[in-house]
mmCIF file of C-alpha atoms and ligand atoms in Angstrom:
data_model
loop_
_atom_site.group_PDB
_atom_site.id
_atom_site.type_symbol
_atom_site.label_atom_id
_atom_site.label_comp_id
_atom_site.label_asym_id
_atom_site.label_seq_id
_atom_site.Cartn_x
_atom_site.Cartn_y
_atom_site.Cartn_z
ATOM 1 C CA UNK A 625 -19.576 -16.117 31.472
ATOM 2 C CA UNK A 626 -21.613 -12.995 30.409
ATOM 3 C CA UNK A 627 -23.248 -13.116 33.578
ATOM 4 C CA UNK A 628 -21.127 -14.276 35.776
ATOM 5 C CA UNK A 629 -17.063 -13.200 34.842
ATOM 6 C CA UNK A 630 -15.737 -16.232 37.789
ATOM 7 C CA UNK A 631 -16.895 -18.510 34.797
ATOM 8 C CA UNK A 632 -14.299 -17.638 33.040
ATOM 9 C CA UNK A 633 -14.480 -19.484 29.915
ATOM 10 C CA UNK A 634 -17.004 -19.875 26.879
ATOM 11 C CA UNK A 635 -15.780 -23.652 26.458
ATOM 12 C CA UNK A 636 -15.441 -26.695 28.595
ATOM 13 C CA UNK A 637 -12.203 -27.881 29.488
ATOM 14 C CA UNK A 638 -10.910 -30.634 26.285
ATOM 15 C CA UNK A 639 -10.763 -33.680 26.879
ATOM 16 C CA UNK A 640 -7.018 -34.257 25.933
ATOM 17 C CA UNK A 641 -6.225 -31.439 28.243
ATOM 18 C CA UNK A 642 -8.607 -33.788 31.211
ATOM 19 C CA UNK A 643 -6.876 -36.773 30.374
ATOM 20 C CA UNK A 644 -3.095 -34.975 30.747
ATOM 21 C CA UNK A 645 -4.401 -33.550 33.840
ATOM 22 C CA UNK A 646 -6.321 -36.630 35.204
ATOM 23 C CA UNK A 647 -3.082 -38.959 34.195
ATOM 24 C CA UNK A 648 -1.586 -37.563 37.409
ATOM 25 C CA UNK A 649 -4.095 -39.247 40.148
ATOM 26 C CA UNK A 650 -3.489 -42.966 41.214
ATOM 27 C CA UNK A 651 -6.812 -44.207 40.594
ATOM 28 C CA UNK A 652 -6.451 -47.669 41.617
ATOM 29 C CA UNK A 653 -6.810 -47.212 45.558
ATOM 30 C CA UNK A 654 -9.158 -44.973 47.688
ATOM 31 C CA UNK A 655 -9.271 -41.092 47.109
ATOM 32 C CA UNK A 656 -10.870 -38.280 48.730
ATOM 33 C CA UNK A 657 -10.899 -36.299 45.739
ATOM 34 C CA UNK A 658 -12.282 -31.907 45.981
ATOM 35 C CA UNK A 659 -13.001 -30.470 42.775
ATOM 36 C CA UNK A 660 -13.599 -26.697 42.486
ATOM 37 C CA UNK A 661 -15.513 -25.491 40.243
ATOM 38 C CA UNK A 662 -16.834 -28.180 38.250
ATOM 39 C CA UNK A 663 -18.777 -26.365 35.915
ATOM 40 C CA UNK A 664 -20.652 -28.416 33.610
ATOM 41 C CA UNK A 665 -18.754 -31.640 34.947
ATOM 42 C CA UNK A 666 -16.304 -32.570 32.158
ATOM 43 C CA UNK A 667 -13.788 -33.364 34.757
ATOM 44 C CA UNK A 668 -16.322 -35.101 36.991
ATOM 45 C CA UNK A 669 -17.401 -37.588 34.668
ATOM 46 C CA UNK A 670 -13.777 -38.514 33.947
ATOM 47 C CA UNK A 671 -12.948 -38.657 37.983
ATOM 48 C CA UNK A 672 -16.245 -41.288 38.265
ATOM 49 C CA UNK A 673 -15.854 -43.435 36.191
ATOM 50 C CA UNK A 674 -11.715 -43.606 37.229
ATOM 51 C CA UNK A 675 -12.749 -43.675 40.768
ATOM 52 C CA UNK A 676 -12.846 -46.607 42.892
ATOM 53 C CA UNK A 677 -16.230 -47.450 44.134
ATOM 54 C CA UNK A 678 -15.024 -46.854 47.894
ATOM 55 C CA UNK A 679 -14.173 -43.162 46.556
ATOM 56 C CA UNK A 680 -15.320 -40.229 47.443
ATOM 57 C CA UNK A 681 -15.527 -36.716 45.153
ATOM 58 C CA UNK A 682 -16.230 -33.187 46.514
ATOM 59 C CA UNK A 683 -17.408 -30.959 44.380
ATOM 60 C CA UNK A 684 -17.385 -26.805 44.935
ATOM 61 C CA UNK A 685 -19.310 -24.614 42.784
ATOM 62 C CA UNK A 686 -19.681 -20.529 43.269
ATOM 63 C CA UNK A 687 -22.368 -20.487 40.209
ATOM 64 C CA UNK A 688 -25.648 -21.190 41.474
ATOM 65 C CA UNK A 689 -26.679 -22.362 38.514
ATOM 66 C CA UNK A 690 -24.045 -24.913 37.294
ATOM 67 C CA UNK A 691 -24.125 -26.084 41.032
ATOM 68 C CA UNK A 692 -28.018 -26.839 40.075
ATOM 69 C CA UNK A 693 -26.838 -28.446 36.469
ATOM 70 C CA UNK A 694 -24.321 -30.397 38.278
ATOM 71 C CA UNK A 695 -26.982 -32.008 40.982
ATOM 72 C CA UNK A 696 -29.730 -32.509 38.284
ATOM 73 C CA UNK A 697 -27.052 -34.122 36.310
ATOM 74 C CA UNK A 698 -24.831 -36.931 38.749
ATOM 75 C CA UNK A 699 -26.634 -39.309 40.954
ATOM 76 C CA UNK A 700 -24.150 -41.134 42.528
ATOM 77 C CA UNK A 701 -23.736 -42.057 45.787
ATOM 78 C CA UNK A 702 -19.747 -41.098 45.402
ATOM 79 C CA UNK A 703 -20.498 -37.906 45.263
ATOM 80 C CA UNK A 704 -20.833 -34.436 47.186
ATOM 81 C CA UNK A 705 -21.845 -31.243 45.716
ATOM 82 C CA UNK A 706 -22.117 -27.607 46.954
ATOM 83 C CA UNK A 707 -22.663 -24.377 45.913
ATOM 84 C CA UNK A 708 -19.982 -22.717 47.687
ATOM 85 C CA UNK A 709 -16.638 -21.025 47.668
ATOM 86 C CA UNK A 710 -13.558 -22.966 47.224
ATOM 87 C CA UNK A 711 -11.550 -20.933 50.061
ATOM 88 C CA UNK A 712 -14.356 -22.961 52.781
ATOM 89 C CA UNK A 713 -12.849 -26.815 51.649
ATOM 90 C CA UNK A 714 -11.677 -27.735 54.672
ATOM 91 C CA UNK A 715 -15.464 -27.429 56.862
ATOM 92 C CA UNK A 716 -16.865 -28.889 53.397
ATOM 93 C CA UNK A 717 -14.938 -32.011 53.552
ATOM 94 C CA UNK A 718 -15.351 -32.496 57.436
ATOM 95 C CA UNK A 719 -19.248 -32.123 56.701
ATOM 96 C CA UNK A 720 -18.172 -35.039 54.425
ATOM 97 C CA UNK A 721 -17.098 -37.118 57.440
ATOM 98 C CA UNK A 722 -12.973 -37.028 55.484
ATOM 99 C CA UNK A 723 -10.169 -35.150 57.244
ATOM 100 C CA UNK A 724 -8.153 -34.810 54.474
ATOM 101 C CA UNK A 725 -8.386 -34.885 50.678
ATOM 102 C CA UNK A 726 -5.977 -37.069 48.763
ATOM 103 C CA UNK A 727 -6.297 -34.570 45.329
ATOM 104 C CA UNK A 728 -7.443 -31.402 44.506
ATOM 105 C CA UNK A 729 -8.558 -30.777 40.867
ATOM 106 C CA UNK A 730 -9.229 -27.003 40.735
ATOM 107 C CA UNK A 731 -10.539 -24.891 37.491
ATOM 108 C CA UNK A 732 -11.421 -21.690 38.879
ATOM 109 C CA UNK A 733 -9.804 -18.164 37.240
ATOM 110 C CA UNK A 734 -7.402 -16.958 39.936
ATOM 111 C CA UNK A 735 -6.507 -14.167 38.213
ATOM 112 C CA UNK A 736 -9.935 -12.555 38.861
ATOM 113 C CA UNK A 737 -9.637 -12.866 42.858
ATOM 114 C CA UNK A 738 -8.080 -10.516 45.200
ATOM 115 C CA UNK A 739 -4.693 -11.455 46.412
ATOM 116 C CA UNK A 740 -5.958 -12.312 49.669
ATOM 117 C CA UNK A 741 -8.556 -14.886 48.719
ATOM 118 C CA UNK A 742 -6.153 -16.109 46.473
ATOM 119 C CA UNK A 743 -3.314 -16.635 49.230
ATOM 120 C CA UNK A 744 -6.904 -18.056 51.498
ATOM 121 C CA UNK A 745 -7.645 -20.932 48.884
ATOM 122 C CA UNK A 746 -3.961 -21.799 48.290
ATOM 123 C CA UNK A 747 -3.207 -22.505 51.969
ATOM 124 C CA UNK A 748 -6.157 -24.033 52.763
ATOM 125 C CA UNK A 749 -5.648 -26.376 50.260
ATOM 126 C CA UNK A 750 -2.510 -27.183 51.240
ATOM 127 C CA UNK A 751 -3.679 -27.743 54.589
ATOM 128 C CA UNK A 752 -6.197 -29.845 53.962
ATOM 129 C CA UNK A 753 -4.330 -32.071 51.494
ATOM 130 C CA UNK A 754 -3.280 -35.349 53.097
ATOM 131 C CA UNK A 755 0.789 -35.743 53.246
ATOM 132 C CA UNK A 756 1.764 -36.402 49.467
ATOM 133 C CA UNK A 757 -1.320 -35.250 48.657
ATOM 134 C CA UNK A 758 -1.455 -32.886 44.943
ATOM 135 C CA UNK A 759 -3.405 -29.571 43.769
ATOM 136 C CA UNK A 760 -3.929 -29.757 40.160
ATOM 137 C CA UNK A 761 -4.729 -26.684 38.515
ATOM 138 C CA UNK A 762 -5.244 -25.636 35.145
ATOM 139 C CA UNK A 763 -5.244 -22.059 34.308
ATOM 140 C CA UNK A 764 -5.114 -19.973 31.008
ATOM 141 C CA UNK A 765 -1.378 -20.228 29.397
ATOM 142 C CA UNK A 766 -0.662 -16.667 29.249
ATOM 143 C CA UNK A 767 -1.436 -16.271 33.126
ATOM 144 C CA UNK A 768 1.109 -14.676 34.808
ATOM 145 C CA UNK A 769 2.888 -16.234 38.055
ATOM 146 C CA UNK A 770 1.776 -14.091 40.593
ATOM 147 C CA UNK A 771 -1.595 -15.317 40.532
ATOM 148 C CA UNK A 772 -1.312 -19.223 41.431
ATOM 149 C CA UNK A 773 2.120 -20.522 40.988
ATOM 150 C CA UNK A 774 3.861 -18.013 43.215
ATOM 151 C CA UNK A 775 1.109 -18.682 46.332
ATOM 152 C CA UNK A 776 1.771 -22.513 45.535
ATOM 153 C CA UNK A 777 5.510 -22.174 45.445
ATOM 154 C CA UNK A 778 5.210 -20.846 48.813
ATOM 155 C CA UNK A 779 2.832 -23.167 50.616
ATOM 156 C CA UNK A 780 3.354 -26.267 48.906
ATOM 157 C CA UNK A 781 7.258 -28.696 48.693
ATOM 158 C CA UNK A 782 7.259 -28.714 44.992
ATOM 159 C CA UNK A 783 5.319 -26.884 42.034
ATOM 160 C CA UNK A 784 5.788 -28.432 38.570
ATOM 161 C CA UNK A 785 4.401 -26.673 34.986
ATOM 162 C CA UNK A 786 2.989 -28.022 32.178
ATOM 163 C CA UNK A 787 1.633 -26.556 28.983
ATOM 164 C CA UNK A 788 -0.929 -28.080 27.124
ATOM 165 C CA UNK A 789 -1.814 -26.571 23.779
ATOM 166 C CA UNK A 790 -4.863 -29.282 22.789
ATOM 167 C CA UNK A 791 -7.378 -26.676 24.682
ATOM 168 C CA UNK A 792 -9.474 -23.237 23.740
ATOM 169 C CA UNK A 793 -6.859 -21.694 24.813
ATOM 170 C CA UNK A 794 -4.152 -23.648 26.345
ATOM 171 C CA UNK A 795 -3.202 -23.774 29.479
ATOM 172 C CA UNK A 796 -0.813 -24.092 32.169
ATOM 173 C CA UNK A 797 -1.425 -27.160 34.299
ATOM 174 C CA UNK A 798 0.405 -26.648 37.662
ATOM 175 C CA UNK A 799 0.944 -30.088 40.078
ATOM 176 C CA UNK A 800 1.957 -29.006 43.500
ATOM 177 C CA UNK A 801 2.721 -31.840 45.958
ATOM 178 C CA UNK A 802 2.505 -31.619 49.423
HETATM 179 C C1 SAM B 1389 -12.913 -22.078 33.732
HETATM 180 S S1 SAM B 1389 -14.416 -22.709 34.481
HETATM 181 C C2 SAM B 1389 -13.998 -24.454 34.542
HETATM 182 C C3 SAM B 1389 -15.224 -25.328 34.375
HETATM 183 C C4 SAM B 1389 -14.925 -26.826 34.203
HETATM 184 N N1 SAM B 1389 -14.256 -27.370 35.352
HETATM 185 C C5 SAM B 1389 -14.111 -27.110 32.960
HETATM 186 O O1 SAM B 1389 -12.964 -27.549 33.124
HETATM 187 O O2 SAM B 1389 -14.601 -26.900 31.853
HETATM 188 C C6 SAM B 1389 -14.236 -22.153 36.173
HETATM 189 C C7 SAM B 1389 -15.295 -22.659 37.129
HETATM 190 O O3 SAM B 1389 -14.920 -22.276 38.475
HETATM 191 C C8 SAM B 1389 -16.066 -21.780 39.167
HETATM 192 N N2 SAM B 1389 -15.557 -20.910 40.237
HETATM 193 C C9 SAM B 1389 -15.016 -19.677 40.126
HETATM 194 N N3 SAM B 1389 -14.606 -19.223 41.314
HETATM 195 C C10 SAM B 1389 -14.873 -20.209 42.232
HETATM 196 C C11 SAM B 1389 -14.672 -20.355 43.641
HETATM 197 N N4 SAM B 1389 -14.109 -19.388 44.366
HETATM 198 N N5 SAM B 1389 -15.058 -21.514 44.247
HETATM 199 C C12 SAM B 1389 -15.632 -22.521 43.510
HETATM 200 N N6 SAM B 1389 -15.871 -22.426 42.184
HETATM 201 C C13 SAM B 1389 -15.484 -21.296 41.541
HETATM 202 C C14 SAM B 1389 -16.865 -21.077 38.066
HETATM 203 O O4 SAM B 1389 -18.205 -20.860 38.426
HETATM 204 C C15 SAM B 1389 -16.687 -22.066 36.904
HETATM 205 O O5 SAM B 1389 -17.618 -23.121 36.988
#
């Protein structure tokens, strides 16, 4: 984080906080599932061993090196991993042969990008979620709306909030279905 603020946190994401999050996918069909910015890969390891084995799991990291950690780290055929920017998902996943994602599972600090990036990687996420599809993001509690819920109240049909305390420091977990 020292080096690189878009980090954004000292600690991993907990794994109470993973599991609330995580408790929102329907693991037992098929999913095209895009995380960004994996980090370390607390959430991946939870989404692979949910995952069917016909799944597939994008993952987009801007840190060079935890995009190295991460492919030194998972070998499994299930998965896709890039160091790149979240706000390029939808050529990512058509370099992944998918049209559409089922889930997005995103971790990265909107509060430190410029408005317009920020409006770029809500909508398209949006449009590259199938119909019914969900962005799940978790974001520091005391985050204030105009950095992600107010771009996914306007793209998206319906933006729920959750808080979950169980983390260093909590957070706001936002579902927004499409
Ligand atoms: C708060 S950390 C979350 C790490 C991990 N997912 C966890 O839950 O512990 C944010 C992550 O998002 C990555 N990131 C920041 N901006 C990004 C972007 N525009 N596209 C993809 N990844 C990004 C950072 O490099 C970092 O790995």
């Amino acid at each position: 984080m020292l080096r690189d603020k878009h980090v954004a946190s000292f600690t991993p994401t907990s794994g109470f906080a993973i599991e609330k999050i995580c408790r929102k996918i329907n693991f037992n069909k098929r999913n095209v599932i895009v995380e960004y910015g994996p980090g370390t890969g607390v959430f991946t390891r939870y989404l692979l061993a949910h995952s069917t084995p016909d799944s597939i799991l994008i993952l987009i990291e801007r840190n060079e090196d935890f995009a190295h950690i991460m492919q030194e780290t998972f070998q499994d055929p299930r998965l896709f991993i890039f160091h790149e920017s979240a706000e390029n998902v939808e050529q990512l996943l058509l370099y992944c042969n998918e049209q559409q994602a089922d889930y997005i599972v995103s971790g990265i600090p909107f509060s430190f990008l410029p408005r317009p990036l920020r409006e770029l990687i809500v909508r398209n996420s949006y449009r590259c979620l199938k119909e019914g599809g969900m962005f799940l993001g978790y974001q520091t509690f005391f985050q204030i709306d105009r950095f992600l819920k107010d771009h996914l109240d306007c793209d998206f049909d319906k933006v729920e909030t959750e808080i979950c305390v169980l983390n260093v420091p909590p957070l706001k977990i936002f579902e927004a279905v499409k």
